[in-house]
């Protein structure tokens, strides 16, 4: 399956940015790779292959993105304040450049919503962007998502960090217009019990409890003790959720 590759000079990131689009119809899903990952990683490590039948039959359209993590949260050469600004520009790139591009490419209406998918730190990107922009997205799948920013920037906090830290802003969110959109969406968080997943288990449980307090339902799925923080398992999890959400045997 040959993707279409696009690139342009991002006005928010001030550099040439590439992405790949797989398929022409179905639910558009923006997909984030793992930590410091690239737009081609999801194909190279099997995620695209797992979704091939869902793409070919028009169930989903997959848009794979660069992470740019080494320019924001993971850039140890700049101060946390600058990292936060860089990350917020990355979010603006997604929302104000990628989303309109896909809508124009597909001829989509403004009211048609998209999905988000991410792995590891990409799971954080997917969840954060979903919670910030429920007018645009009504599906999010986070596999082994890292949700706390303290591991990257310590205890530093300002408004930009706060509004990109779901564990902080969701606690104080009382606006029913947002919460109701969350309730109408599909929120899937999956974590294994194997190696290198301990931190993600804690984050996933904390997120679910926080959402419960807001009367927002989420699907928290724990996999077995042999399920490690690894591509093999992410491919299996991704295939399972695709089958649950977009069954191929339905007309």
mmCIF file of C-alpha atoms in Angstrom:
data_model
loop_
_atom_site.group_PDB
_atom_site.id
_atom_site.type_symbol
_atom_site.label_atom_id
_atom_site.label_comp_id
_atom_site.label_asym_id
_atom_site.label_seq_id
_atom_site.Cartn_x
_atom_site.Cartn_y
_atom_site.Cartn_z
ATOM 1 C CA UNK A 1 0.000 0.000 0.000
ATOM 2 C CA UNK A 2 1.620 3.190 -1.212
ATOM 3 C CA UNK A 3 0.957 6.338 0.808
ATOM 4 C CA UNK A 4 0.795 9.887 -0.457
ATOM 5 C CA UNK A 5 3.506 12.043 1.063
ATOM 6 C CA UNK A 6 3.120 15.776 1.568
ATOM 7 C CA UNK A 7 5.300 18.514 2.942
ATOM 8 C CA UNK A 8 5.169 22.270 3.401
ATOM 9 C CA UNK A 9 6.870 25.061 5.302
ATOM 10 C CA UNK A 10 5.052 25.258 8.617
ATOM 11 C CA UNK A 11 4.383 28.816 9.732
ATOM 12 C CA UNK A 12 4.139 27.682 13.360
ATOM 13 C CA UNK A 13 7.294 25.539 13.375
ATOM 14 C CA UNK A 14 9.237 27.605 10.823
ATOM 15 C CA UNK A 15 10.563 24.536 9.041
ATOM 16 C CA UNK A 16 9.662 22.016 6.368
ATOM 17 C CA UNK A 17 7.346 19.353 7.801
ATOM 18 C CA UNK A 18 6.360 16.037 6.211
ATOM 19 C CA UNK A 19 3.470 13.658 6.723
ATOM 20 C CA UNK A 20 2.000 10.606 5.025
ATOM 21 C CA UNK A 21 -1.617 9.902 4.169
ATOM 22 C CA UNK A 22 -2.835 6.323 3.797
ATOM 23 C CA UNK A 23 -6.220 5.886 2.146
ATOM 24 C CA UNK A 24 -8.784 8.234 0.659
ATOM 25 C CA UNK A 25 -11.905 7.676 2.768
ATOM 26 C CA UNK A 26 -13.137 6.586 6.172
ATOM 27 C CA UNK A 27 -12.486 8.098 9.584
ATOM 28 C CA UNK A 28 -9.398 10.326 9.412
ATOM 29 C CA UNK A 29 -7.021 9.414 12.257
ATOM 30 C CA UNK A 30 -3.957 11.518 13.000
ATOM 31 C CA UNK A 31 -1.243 9.187 14.286
ATOM 32 C CA UNK A 32 1.724 10.094 16.485
ATOM 33 C CA UNK A 33 4.851 7.906 16.756
ATOM 34 C CA UNK A 34 6.812 7.089 19.891
ATOM 35 C CA UNK A 35 9.290 9.390 21.642
ATOM 36 C CA UNK A 36 11.322 11.455 19.130
ATOM 37 C CA UNK A 37 9.695 9.430 16.354
ATOM 38 C CA UNK A 38 9.174 10.279 12.696
ATOM 39 C CA UNK A 39 6.215 10.150 10.325
ATOM 40 C CA UNK A 40 7.574 6.988 8.652
ATOM 41 C CA UNK A 41 8.059 5.018 11.904
ATOM 42 C CA UNK A 42 4.461 3.833 12.068
ATOM 43 C CA UNK A 43 4.904 2.152 8.694
ATOM 44 C CA UNK A 44 8.374 0.796 9.437
ATOM 45 C CA UNK A 45 7.292 -0.809 12.729
ATOM 46 C CA UNK A 46 4.073 -2.406 11.461
ATOM 47 C CA UNK A 47 1.274 -0.104 12.624
ATOM 48 C CA UNK A 48 0.294 0.807 9.071
ATOM 49 C CA UNK A 49 0.428 -2.826 7.950
ATOM 50 C CA UNK A 50 -1.944 -3.855 10.730
ATOM 51 C CA UNK A 51 -4.404 -1.198 9.539
ATOM 52 C CA UNK A 52 -4.101 -2.041 5.829
ATOM 53 C CA UNK A 53 -7.449 -3.823 5.453
ATOM 54 C CA UNK A 54 -9.222 -1.074 7.383
ATOM 55 C CA UNK A 55 -7.664 1.522 5.102
ATOM 56 C CA UNK A 56 -8.315 -0.362 1.843
ATOM 57 C CA UNK A 57 -11.963 -0.960 2.727
ATOM 58 C CA UNK A 58 -12.512 2.706 3.553
ATOM 59 C CA UNK A 59 -13.019 2.255 7.276
ATOM 60 C CA UNK A 60 -10.229 4.648 8.228
ATOM 61 C CA UNK A 61 -7.744 7.042 6.696
ATOM 62 C CA UNK A 62 -4.412 7.176 8.528
ATOM 63 C CA UNK A 63 -2.286 10.324 8.650
ATOM 64 C CA UNK A 64 1.167 9.716 10.165
ATOM 65 C CA UNK A 65 3.036 12.641 11.718
ATOM 66 C CA UNK A 66 6.455 13.691 12.977
ATOM 67 C CA UNK A 67 6.767 14.121 16.745
ATOM 68 C CA UNK A 68 9.258 17.015 17.057
ATOM 69 C CA UNK A 69 9.785 15.940 20.695
ATOM 70 C CA UNK A 70 13.474 16.792 20.545
ATOM 71 C CA UNK A 71 12.519 20.419 19.889
ATOM 72 C CA UNK A 72 10.160 20.763 22.829
ATOM 73 C CA UNK A 73 9.755 18.617 25.966
ATOM 74 C CA UNK A 74 12.860 16.502 25.315
ATOM 75 C CA UNK A 75 15.188 19.353 24.414
ATOM 76 C CA UNK A 76 17.481 19.555 27.438
ATOM 77 C CA UNK A 77 19.460 22.440 25.921
ATOM 78 C CA UNK A 78 16.695 25.008 26.444
ATOM 79 C CA UNK A 79 14.710 26.162 29.472
ATOM 80 C CA UNK A 80 11.305 24.639 30.318
ATOM 81 C CA UNK A 81 9.554 27.880 29.388
ATOM 82 C CA UNK A 82 10.925 27.723 25.845
ATOM 83 C CA UNK A 83 10.178 24.012 25.583
ATOM 84 C CA UNK A 84 6.561 24.716 26.481
ATOM 85 C CA UNK A 85 6.289 27.460 23.853
ATOM 86 C CA UNK A 86 7.795 25.138 21.235
ATOM 87 C CA UNK A 87 5.344 22.407 22.152
ATOM 88 C CA UNK A 88 2.371 24.752 21.993
ATOM 89 C CA UNK A 89 3.506 25.748 18.497
ATOM 90 C CA UNK A 90 3.563 22.051 17.617
ATOM 91 C CA UNK A 91 -0.048 21.762 18.778
ATOM 92 C CA UNK A 92 -0.933 24.810 16.687
ATOM 93 C CA UNK A 93 0.717 23.170 13.694
ATOM 94 C CA UNK A 94 -1.473 20.096 14.139
ATOM 95 C CA UNK A 95 -4.717 21.982 14.702
ATOM 96 C CA UNK A 96 -4.279 24.942 12.344
ATOM 97 C CA UNK A 97 -2.269 23.348 9.534
ATOM 98 C CA UNK A 98 -2.682 19.564 9.464
ATOM 99 C CA UNK A 99 -6.397 19.477 10.280
ATOM 100 C CA UNK A 100 -7.397 22.078 7.628
ATOM 101 C CA UNK A 101 -5.123 20.345 5.104
ATOM 102 C CA UNK A 102 -6.867 16.990 5.643
ATOM 103 C CA UNK A 103 -10.290 18.605 5.564
ATOM 104 C CA UNK A 104 -9.500 20.266 2.245
ATOM 105 C CA UNK A 105 -7.937 17.085 0.871
ATOM 106 C CA UNK A 106 -11.074 15.131 1.737
ATOM 107 C CA UNK A 107 -13.663 17.847 1.128
ATOM 108 C CA UNK A 108 -14.839 17.434 4.727
ATOM 109 C CA UNK A 109 -17.345 19.675 6.466
ATOM 110 C CA UNK A 110 -16.240 21.643 9.524
ATOM 111 C CA UNK A 111 -18.645 19.588 11.630
ATOM 112 C CA UNK A 112 -17.063 16.243 10.681
ATOM 113 C CA UNK A 113 -14.741 15.039 13.414
ATOM 114 C CA UNK A 114 -11.464 13.158 13.287
ATOM 115 C CA UNK A 115 -9.612 10.681 15.484
ATOM 116 C CA UNK A 116 -6.220 10.622 17.206
ATOM 117 C CA UNK A 117 -3.835 7.759 17.855
ATOM 118 C CA UNK A 118 -0.513 7.741 19.662
ATOM 119 C CA UNK A 119 2.062 5.497 21.309
ATOM 120 C CA UNK A 120 4.168 6.249 24.403
ATOM 121 C CA UNK A 121 4.869 10.003 24.345
ATOM 122 C CA UNK A 122 2.744 10.020 21.197
ATOM 123 C CA UNK A 123 -0.082 8.801 23.426
ATOM 124 C CA UNK A 124 0.323 11.995 25.437
ATOM 125 C CA UNK A 125 0.139 14.095 22.255
ATOM 126 C CA UNK A 126 -3.049 12.317 21.210
ATOM 127 C CA UNK A 127 -4.769 12.708 24.583
ATOM 128 C CA UNK A 128 -3.695 16.307 25.145
ATOM 129 C CA UNK A 129 -4.860 17.446 21.715
ATOM 130 C CA UNK A 130 -8.115 15.514 22.099
ATOM 131 C CA UNK A 131 -8.950 17.100 25.457
ATOM 132 C CA UNK A 132 -8.028 20.575 24.235
ATOM 133 C CA UNK A 133 -9.972 20.373 20.965
ATOM 134 C CA UNK A 134 -13.093 18.194 21.341
ATOM 135 C CA UNK A 135 -14.758 20.289 18.610
ATOM 136 C CA UNK A 136 -12.358 18.667 16.134
ATOM 137 C CA UNK A 137 -11.840 15.152 17.528
ATOM 138 C CA UNK A 138 -14.253 12.548 18.924
ATOM 139 C CA UNK A 139 -11.953 9.517 19.108
ATOM 140 C CA UNK A 140 -8.620 9.020 20.832
ATOM 141 C CA UNK A 141 -6.560 5.848 21.248
ATOM 142 C CA UNK A 142 -3.520 6.083 23.515
ATOM 143 C CA UNK A 143 -1.201 3.074 23.854
ATOM 144 C CA UNK A 144 1.280 3.132 26.748
ATOM 145 C CA UNK A 145 0.766 6.879 27.007
ATOM 146 C CA UNK A 146 3.096 9.013 29.122
ATOM 147 C CA UNK A 147 0.974 11.721 30.709
ATOM 148 C CA UNK A 148 3.124 13.562 33.265
ATOM 149 C CA UNK A 149 5.465 16.312 32.107
ATOM 150 C CA UNK A 150 7.430 16.453 35.367
ATOM 151 C CA UNK A 151 9.803 13.779 34.106
ATOM 152 C CA UNK A 152 10.925 16.239 31.412
ATOM 153 C CA UNK A 153 10.714 19.690 33.029
ATOM 154 C CA UNK A 154 10.616 18.979 36.751
ATOM 155 C CA UNK A 155 8.199 21.124 38.776
ATOM 156 C CA UNK A 156 8.312 24.105 36.429
ATOM 157 C CA UNK A 157 4.834 25.518 35.760
ATOM 158 C CA UNK A 158 3.440 28.400 33.733
ATOM 159 C CA UNK A 159 0.224 28.883 31.747
ATOM 160 C CA UNK A 160 1.598 27.207 28.631
ATOM 161 C CA UNK A 161 2.718 24.134 30.574
ATOM 162 C CA UNK A 162 -0.571 24.033 32.466
ATOM 163 C CA UNK A 163 -2.722 24.074 29.335
ATOM 164 C CA UNK A 164 -0.684 21.250 27.843
ATOM 165 C CA UNK A 165 -0.792 19.079 30.957
ATOM 166 C CA UNK A 166 -4.074 17.119 30.993
ATOM 167 C CA UNK A 167 -3.496 15.880 34.529
ATOM 168 C CA UNK A 168 -3.568 19.506 35.679
ATOM 169 C CA UNK A 169 -6.208 21.216 33.570
ATOM 170 C CA UNK A 170 -8.713 18.352 33.654
ATOM 171 C CA UNK A 171 -8.828 18.502 37.463
ATOM 172 C CA UNK A 172 -10.097 22.077 37.297
ATOM 173 C CA UNK A 173 -12.283 21.725 34.217
ATOM 174 C CA UNK A 174 -15.949 22.315 35.076
ATOM 175 C CA UNK A 175 -17.224 23.691 31.782
ATOM 176 C CA UNK A 176 -20.074 21.420 30.739
ATOM 177 C CA UNK A 177 -19.762 22.239 27.043
ATOM 178 C CA UNK A 178 -16.331 20.578 27.070
ATOM 179 C CA UNK A 179 -17.283 17.721 29.372
ATOM 180 C CA UNK A 180 -20.336 16.844 27.324
ATOM 181 C CA UNK A 181 -18.210 16.575 24.189
ATOM 182 C CA UNK A 182 -15.865 14.222 26.057
ATOM 183 C CA UNK A 183 -18.883 12.118 27.080
ATOM 184 C CA UNK A 184 -19.973 11.792 23.465
ATOM 185 C CA UNK A 185 -16.509 10.718 22.303
ATOM 186 C CA UNK A 186 -14.587 7.443 22.455
ATOM 187 C CA UNK A 187 -11.604 7.592 24.803
ATOM 188 C CA UNK A 188 -9.399 4.484 24.771
ATOM 189 C CA UNK A 189 -6.321 4.099 26.960
ATOM 190 C CA UNK A 190 -4.390 0.826 26.853
ATOM 191 C CA UNK A 191 -1.387 -0.259 28.911
ATOM 192 C CA UNK A 192 0.423 -3.550 29.413
ATOM 193 C CA UNK A 193 1.665 -4.985 32.694
ATOM 194 C CA UNK A 194 5.047 -5.964 31.257
ATOM 195 C CA UNK A 195 8.476 -4.338 31.251
ATOM 196 C CA UNK A 196 8.766 -0.532 31.196
ATOM 197 C CA UNK A 197 5.013 -0.041 31.584
ATOM 198 C CA UNK A 198 4.855 0.685 35.332
ATOM 199 C CA UNK A 199 4.789 4.455 34.992
ATOM 200 C CA UNK A 200 2.173 4.303 32.252
ATOM 201 C CA UNK A 201 -0.070 2.074 34.379
ATOM 202 C CA UNK A 202 -0.101 4.705 37.123
ATOM 203 C CA UNK A 203 -0.824 7.492 34.650
ATOM 204 C CA UNK A 204 -3.667 5.558 33.013
ATOM 205 C CA UNK A 205 -5.333 4.795 36.344
ATOM 206 C CA UNK A 206 -4.989 8.402 37.480
ATOM 207 C CA UNK A 207 -6.550 9.633 34.237
ATOM 208 C CA UNK A 208 -9.484 7.236 34.485
ATOM 209 C CA UNK A 209 -10.230 8.254 38.079
ATOM 210 C CA UNK A 210 -10.048 11.910 37.108
ATOM 211 C CA UNK A 211 -12.484 11.380 34.218
ATOM 212 C CA UNK A 212 -14.856 9.402 36.420
ATOM 213 C CA UNK A 213 -15.116 12.350 38.770
ATOM 214 C CA UNK A 214 -16.245 14.396 35.770
ATOM 215 C CA UNK A 215 -18.740 11.657 34.763
ATOM 216 C CA UNK A 216 -16.789 11.004 31.573
ATOM 217 C CA UNK A 217 -16.537 7.369 30.534
ATOM 218 C CA UNK A 218 -13.302 5.991 29.148
ATOM 219 C CA UNK A 219 -12.172 2.541 28.096
ATOM 220 C CA UNK A 220 -9.125 1.674 30.165
ATOM 221 C CA UNK A 221 -7.757 -1.657 28.970
ATOM 222 C CA UNK A 222 -4.954 -3.420 30.844
ATOM 223 C CA UNK A 223 -3.120 -6.175 28.997
ATOM 224 C CA UNK A 224 -1.082 -9.036 30.493
ATOM 225 C CA UNK A 225 2.173 -9.273 32.397
ATOM 226 C CA UNK A 226 3.967 -10.362 29.233
ATOM 227 C CA UNK A 227 2.883 -7.208 27.404
ATOM 228 C CA UNK A 228 5.942 -4.942 27.327
ATOM 229 C CA UNK A 229 6.535 -1.367 26.168
ATOM 230 C CA UNK A 230 7.280 -2.630 22.664
ATOM 231 C CA UNK A 231 6.140 -2.354 19.043
ATOM 232 C CA UNK A 232 5.062 -5.987 18.874
ATOM 233 C CA UNK A 233 2.425 -5.401 21.513
ATOM 234 C CA UNK A 234 1.395 -1.987 20.249
ATOM 235 C CA UNK A 235 0.633 -3.574 16.881
ATOM 236 C CA UNK A 236 -1.504 -6.230 18.586
ATOM 237 C CA UNK A 237 -3.346 -3.638 20.668
ATOM 238 C CA UNK A 238 -3.932 -1.389 17.672
ATOM 239 C CA UNK A 239 -5.365 -4.278 15.649
ATOM 240 C CA UNK A 240 -7.667 -5.233 18.522
ATOM 241 C CA UNK A 241 -9.111 -1.736 18.889
ATOM 242 C CA UNK A 242 -9.510 -1.273 15.147
ATOM 243 C CA UNK A 243 -11.547 -4.479 15.068
ATOM 244 C CA UNK A 244 -13.702 -3.258 17.956
ATOM 245 C CA UNK A 245 -14.309 0.168 16.449
ATOM 246 C CA UNK A 246 -14.374 -0.576 12.712
ATOM 247 C CA UNK A 247 -15.282 -4.259 12.231
ATOM 248 C CA UNK A 248 -14.465 -5.437 8.726
ATOM 249 C CA UNK A 249 -17.397 -7.822 8.499
ATOM 250 C CA UNK A 250 -19.943 -5.024 8.734
ATOM 251 C CA UNK A 251 -21.503 -3.742 5.561
#
